[in-house]
Coordinates of C-alpha atoms in Angstrom, one line a residue:
M1 CA 3.7 -9.6 -7.5
A2 CA 1.4 -10.9 -4.8
I3 CA -0.4 -8.2 -2.8
I4 CA -2.2 -10.7 -0.5
E5 CA -0.3 -13.6 0.9
V6 CA -2.1 -16.1 3.2
D7 CA -0.3 -19.0 4.8
R8 CA -2.1 -21.7 6.8
L9 CA -4.5 -19.2 8.3
S10 CA -6.9 -20.7 10.9
K11 CA -9.6 -19.3 13.2
D12 CA -11.3 -21.3 15.9
Y13 CA -14.3 -20.4 18.1
T14 CA -14.9 -21.8 21.5
Y15 CA -18.5 -22.2 22.7
Y16 CA -20.4 -24.3 25.2
E17 CA -23.2 -26.8 24.9
K18 CA -26.3 -26.1 26.9
E19 CA -29.6 -27.9 26.9
T20 CA -32.9 -26.4 28.0
G21 CA -34.5 -26.7 31.4
L22 CA -33.7 -25.8 35.0
R23 CA -31.9 -29.0 35.8
H24 CA -29.4 -28.5 32.9
S25 CA -29.0 -24.8 33.9
L26 CA -28.0 -25.8 37.4
R27 CA -25.6 -28.5 36.1
N28 CA -23.9 -25.9 33.9
L29 CA -23.0 -23.9 37.0
F30 CA -20.5 -26.6 37.8
Y31 CA -19.8 -28.3 34.5
R32 CA -20.1 -27.1 30.9
K33 CA -19.2 -29.1 27.8
Q34 CA -16.8 -27.0 25.7
L35 CA -17.0 -27.3 21.9
I36 CA -14.7 -25.9 19.2
R37 CA -15.8 -24.7 15.8
H38 CA -13.1 -24.5 13.1
A39 CA -14.4 -21.5 11.1
V40 CA -11.2 -21.3 9.0
R41 CA -8.7 -24.2 8.8
D42 CA -5.2 -23.9 7.3
V43 CA -6.2 -21.6 4.4
S44 CA -3.4 -20.6 2.0
F45 CA -3.6 -18.6 -1.2
E46 CA -2.1 -15.5 -2.9
V47 CA -3.7 -12.7 -4.9
E48 CA -1.8 -10.6 -7.4
E49 CA -2.1 -6.8 -7.6
G50 CA -5.0 -5.7 -9.7
E51 CA -6.7 -9.2 -9.7
I52 CA -10.4 -9.8 -9.0
V53 CA -10.8 -13.1 -7.3
G54 CA -14.1 -14.8 -6.5
F55 CA -14.2 -16.3 -3.0
L56 CA -17.0 -18.9 -3.1
G57 CA -18.6 -21.3 -0.7
P58 CA -21.9 -22.2 1.0
N59 CA -23.2 -20.5 4.1
G60 CA -20.9 -21.1 7.1
A61 CA -18.0 -22.1 4.9
G62 CA -15.6 -19.5 6.3
K63 CA -15.7 -16.8 3.6
T64 CA -16.7 -13.8 5.7
T65 CA -14.4 -15.0 8.6
T66 CA -11.5 -15.0 6.1
L67 CA -12.3 -11.5 5.0
K68 CA -12.6 -10.3 8.6
L69 CA -9.1 -11.8 9.3
L70 CA -7.6 -10.1 6.2
S71 CA -9.2 -6.7 7.2
G72 CA -7.9 -7.0 10.8
I73 CA -11.4 -7.2 12.4
L74 CA -10.5 -10.7 13.8
H75 CA -7.3 -12.2 15.2
P76 CA -6.4 -15.7 13.9
T77 CA -5.9 -18.7 16.0
S78 CA -2.8 -19.6 14.0
G79 CA -1.2 -18.9 10.6
T80 CA 0.1 -15.8 8.9
A81 CA -1.2 -13.2 6.4
R82 CA 0.5 -10.3 4.7
V83 CA -1.6 -7.7 2.8
M84 CA 0.4 -4.9 1.1
G85 CA 3.3 -5.9 3.4
F86 CA 1.2 -5.5 6.6
T87 CA -0.1 -8.0 9.1
P88 CA -3.8 -7.1 9.1
W89 CA -4.6 -7.7 12.8
E90 CA -1.8 -5.3 13.9
R91 CA -4.2 -2.6 12.6
K92 CA -1.5 -0.2 11.6
K93 CA -2.8 3.2 10.4
E94 CA -1.0 2.9 7.0
Y95 CA -2.8 -0.4 6.4
K96 CA -6.3 0.9 7.4
M97 CA -5.9 3.9 5.1
N98 CA -5.3 1.6 2.0
F99 CA -8.1 -1.0 2.1
S100 CA -11.9 -1.0 2.4
I101 CA -14.5 -3.7 3.2
V102 CA -18.1 -3.7 2.0
M103 CA -20.5 -6.0 3.6
G104 CA -23.8 -6.3 1.9
Q105 CA -25.7 -7.0 5.1
K106 CA -24.1 -4.2 7.2
S107 CA -24.2 -0.5 6.5
Q108 CA -21.6 2.2 7.3
L109 CA -24.0 5.0 6.4
W110 CA -25.9 7.0 9.0
W111 CA -29.6 6.0 8.6
D112 CA -31.2 9.3 9.5
L113 CA -28.8 11.6 7.8
P114 CA -28.3 12.5 4.1
A115 CA -25.7 10.3 2.3
N116 CA -23.3 13.2 1.9
E117 CA -23.1 13.6 5.7
S118 CA -21.7 10.1 6.0
L119 CA -19.3 10.7 3.1
A120 CA -18.1 13.9 4.8
L121 CA -17.4 11.8 8.0
N122 CA -15.3 9.4 5.9
K123 CA -13.4 12.4 4.5
S124 CA -12.4 13.3 8.0
I125 CA -11.6 9.7 9.0
Y126 CA -9.3 9.3 6.0
E127 CA -7.8 12.8 6.3
L128 CA -8.6 13.8 2.8
S129 CA -8.2 17.2 1.4
D130 CA -11.2 19.1 0.2
R131 CA -9.9 19.0 -3.4
A132 CA -9.2 15.2 -3.3
F133 CA -12.5 14.4 -1.7
Q134 CA -14.6 16.4 -4.1
A135 CA -12.7 15.1 -7.1
T136 CA -13.2 11.5 -6.1
L137 CA -16.8 12.1 -5.1
D138 CA -17.6 13.7 -8.4
E139 CA -16.0 10.8 -10.3
L140 CA -17.8 8.0 -8.4
A141 CA -21.1 9.8 -8.4
E142 CA -20.9 10.1 -12.1
L143 CA -20.0 6.5 -12.6
L144 CA -22.8 5.3 -10.4
D145 CA -25.3 7.9 -11.5
V146 CA -26.2 8.9 -8.0
R147 CA -25.4 12.7 -8.0
D148 CA -29.1 13.5 -7.2
L149 CA -29.2 11.1 -4.3
L150 CA -26.3 12.4 -2.2
S151 CA -28.5 14.9 -0.4
V152 CA -31.3 12.4 0.3
Q153 CA -31.8 10.9 3.7
V154 CA -30.3 7.3 3.7
R155 CA -33.5 5.7 5.0
R156 CA -35.4 7.1 1.9
L157 CA -33.1 5.3 -0.6
S158 CA -33.9 2.0 -2.1
L159 CA -31.6 -1.0 -1.4
G160 CA -29.9 -0.6 -4.8
E161 CA -29.3 3.1 -4.3
R162 CA -27.9 2.5 -0.8
M163 CA -25.5 0.0 -2.1
K164 CA -24.2 2.5 -4.6
I165 CA -23.6 5.0 -1.8
E166 CA -21.9 2.3 0.3
L167 CA -19.5 1.7 -2.6
I168 CA -18.7 5.4 -2.8
A169 CA -18.1 5.5 1.0
S170 CA -15.7 2.6 0.7
L171 CA -13.8 4.1 -2.3
I172 CA -13.7 7.7 -1.3
H173 CA -10.1 7.3 0.0
R174 CA -9.1 5.3 -3.2
P175 CA -8.0 2.1 -1.4
K176 CA -5.6 -0.3 -3.1
I177 CA -7.6 -3.4 -1.9
M178 CA -11.3 -4.0 -1.6
F179 CA -13.0 -6.8 0.3
L180 CA -16.5 -7.2 -1.1
D181 CA -18.8 -9.5 1.0
E182 CA -22.0 -10.1 -0.9
P183 CA -22.3 -6.6 -2.4
T184 CA -25.3 -7.5 -4.5
I185 CA -27.3 -9.5 -1.9
G186 CA -31.0 -8.8 -2.0
L187 CA -30.8 -6.5 -5.1
D188 CA -33.0 -6.9 -8.2
L189 CA -31.4 -8.0 -11.4
I190 CA -31.0 -4.5 -12.9
S191 CA -29.3 -3.3 -9.7
Q192 CA -27.0 -6.3 -9.6
K193 CA -26.0 -5.7 -13.2
N194 CA -25.3 -2.0 -12.5
I195 CA -23.1 -2.8 -9.5
R196 CA -21.2 -5.4 -11.4
Q197 CA -20.6 -3.0 -14.3
F198 CA -19.3 -0.4 -11.9
I199 CA -16.9 -2.8 -10.1
K200 CA -15.6 -4.0 -13.5
T201 CA -15.1 -0.5 -14.8
Y202 CA -13.6 0.9 -11.6
S203 CA -11.1 -2.0 -11.2
K204 CA -10.0 -1.7 -14.8
Q205 CA -9.4 2.0 -14.4
T206 CA -7.6 2.0 -11.0
K207 CA -6.1 -1.6 -10.9
T208 CA -7.7 -2.1 -7.5
T209 CA -7.3 -5.6 -6.1
I210 CA -10.7 -7.1 -5.2
L211 CA -11.6 -10.2 -3.2
L212 CA -15.3 -10.9 -3.8
T213 CA -17.7 -13.2 -2.1
S214 CA -21.1 -13.8 -3.6
H215 CA -23.9 -16.4 -3.9
Y216 CA -24.9 -15.0 -7.3
M217 CA -22.8 -16.8 -9.9
A218 CA -23.5 -14.0 -12.4
D219 CA -21.3 -11.8 -10.2
I220 CA -18.4 -14.3 -10.3
E221 CA -18.7 -15.1 -14.0
N222 CA -18.8 -11.5 -15.0
L223 CA -16.0 -10.2 -12.8
C224 CA -13.6 -13.0 -12.0
K225 CA -11.3 -15.1 -14.1
R226 CA -10.1 -17.0 -11.0
S227 CA -12.0 -18.4 -8.0
V228 CA -11.1 -19.8 -4.6
V229 CA -13.7 -22.3 -3.3
I230 CA -13.9 -22.8 0.5
N231 CA -16.0 -25.4 2.3
H232 CA -16.0 -26.3 6.0
G233 CA -13.3 -23.7 6.5
S234 CA -10.8 -25.3 4.1
I235 CA -10.0 -24.5 0.5
V236 CA -11.2 -27.2 -1.9
F237 CA -10.4 -25.5 -5.2
D238 CA -8.2 -22.6 -6.4
G239 CA -7.9 -21.9 -10.1
E240 CA -9.6 -20.5 -13.2
L241 CA -13.4 -20.7 -13.5
S242 CA -13.0 -22.5 -16.8
K243 CA -11.2 -25.4 -15.0
M244 CA -13.7 -25.9 -12.3
N245 CA -15.8 -28.4 -14.1
R246 CA -12.7 -30.3 -15.2
L247 CA -12.1 -31.1 -11.6
V248 CA -15.3 -33.2 -11.5
G249 CA -14.8 -34.7 -15.0
D250 CA -15.4 -33.6 -18.6
R251 CA -19.2 -34.0 -19.1
K252 CA -21.8 -32.4 -21.3
R253 CA -25.5 -32.0 -21.0
L254 CA -28.1 -32.8 -23.7
R255 CA -31.3 -30.8 -23.5
L256 CA -33.9 -32.7 -25.4
Q257 CA -37.4 -31.7 -26.5
F258 CA -39.9 -34.4 -27.5
G259 CA -43.0 -34.6 -29.7
V260 CA -44.6 -37.0 -27.1
P261 CA -43.6 -37.6 -23.4
V262 CA -40.8 -40.0 -22.7
D263 CA -40.5 -41.7 -19.3
E264 CA -37.4 -41.5 -17.1
V265 CA -36.6 -45.2 -17.2
T266 CA -36.2 -45.0 -21.0
L267 CA -34.1 -41.8 -20.7
S268 CA -31.8 -43.4 -18.1
R269 CA -30.5 -45.8 -20.7
Y270 CA -28.7 -43.0 -22.4
G271 CA -27.2 -41.0 -19.5
R272 CA -27.9 -39.5 -16.1
V273 CA -31.3 -37.9 -16.0
V274 CA -30.9 -34.5 -14.4
E275 CA -34.5 -33.4 -15.0
S276 CA -37.5 -34.5 -17.1
G277 CA -41.1 -33.6 -17.6
E278 CA -43.5 -31.7 -19.9
G279 CA -42.1 -33.1 -23.1
Q280 CA -38.4 -32.3 -22.4
A281 CA -35.4 -33.7 -20.5
L282 CA -31.9 -32.9 -19.5
L283 CA -29.3 -35.7 -19.7
E284 CA -25.7 -35.7 -18.5
V285 CA -23.2 -37.8 -20.4
E286 CA -19.4 -38.1 -20.6
K287 CA -17.9 -35.7 -23.1
Q288 CA -16.5 -38.4 -25.3
E289 CA -19.9 -40.1 -25.5
V290 CA -21.9 -37.1 -26.7
K291 CA -21.8 -38.0 -30.4
T292 CA -22.8 -41.7 -29.8
V293 CA -25.6 -40.9 -27.3
L294 CA -27.0 -38.1 -29.5
Q295 CA -27.1 -40.4 -32.5
A296 CA -28.8 -43.1 -30.5
V297 CA -31.5 -40.8 -29.0
L298 CA -32.2 -39.2 -32.5
D299 CA -32.7 -42.7 -33.9
V300 CA -35.0 -44.0 -31.2
L301 CA -36.7 -41.2 -29.4
P302 CA -39.3 -38.7 -30.7
I303 CA -37.0 -35.7 -30.6
V304 CA -38.1 -32.4 -32.2
D305 CA -35.2 -30.3 -30.9
F306 CA -32.0 -30.6 -28.9
N307 CA -29.1 -28.6 -27.6
V308 CA -25.6 -29.6 -26.2
E309 CA -24.7 -27.6 -23.1
E310 CA -21.6 -27.2 -20.9
L311 CA -22.0 -27.8 -17.1
S312 CA -22.7 -24.5 -15.4
I313 CA -20.4 -23.1 -12.7
E314 CA -23.2 -23.8 -10.2
D315 CA -23.2 -27.4 -11.2
G316 CA -19.4 -27.5 -10.9
L317 CA -19.6 -26.0 -7.4
S318 CA -22.3 -28.5 -6.3
E319 CA -20.1 -31.4 -7.5
I320 CA -17.1 -30.0 -5.6
Y321 CA -19.1 -29.7 -2.4
K322 CA -20.4 -33.2 -2.8
K323 CA -17.0 -34.6 -3.6
E324 CA -15.5 -32.9 -0.6
R325 CA -18.3 -34.2 1.7
D326 CA -17.8 -37.7 0.5
A327 CA -14.1 -37.4 1.0
L328 CA -14.6 -36.2 4.6
E329 CA -16.9 -39.2 5.3
V330 CA -14.2 -41.6 4.3
G331 CA -11.4 -39.6 5.8
G332 CA -9.8 -38.7 2.5
Q333 CA -9.2 -35.6 0.3
I334 CA -10.3 -34.4 -3.0
S335 CA -7.8 -35.4 -5.7

């Protein structure tokens, strides 16, 4: 059963063009050119209860705006959304008590106070009993290994430690839905891995529904089976991660290592040269041609080692963005 239902949701922003200089400032007193930015355009998708969905797209694609609409922070220009049966922007108390939003670039913790003071504030906001609050706090602090950090001033914590406390603050009321907007941004690799492991474990234990945005593909690959790709405010892909590359064609990549250097012109005879140099190269070929191309390069080129690779999810995303851009230029759509 779908716990999130979004139908043709749109959000437009109106702003005005202004050039520099006194003359243009005076002109703007009488006439201003109004412009409209379509942050989200006719977005439709559903999320099942307990599902973790990756919400992907480049900067300015509309990811954060969509999360703000679903959390009730923003009102839409048009369209509808139902989350747990509620309309988010009506901001009913029952709804606000059952979801949370974590934004990697914004903090809900009080900078100059110990972390447990901010958590105590959330206890009061969500009307939790002492017993329920302490039980949840103990469980989350154990999972995230931050028990010794709860009494430390927030400004004294590292970025990774603060993000762990942010997660506790967002989960202290045991929400049914979490909107995670770049939860690992700026973290080192070890901290990213720890946060991912916690999210995976917590979701599995509690069946919490999670909508996750991230620029780190490791987050998406480790946590999500399904992804929704948004670009220029519109959805350009919705499906399993494994199917993303099929949208742009079945291709493979041959990573070749040479005994002596081979120039790009020679390499281009066998496939698209993705990269080359320092005695190695990466060729992209159609899946059905892998065997033929591999045999040809082994016969002709001074190869000492090779490997056949799948296109990465990043490559698939890049192709989807490029295909959508090309479609917009000719007034078409991605097929």
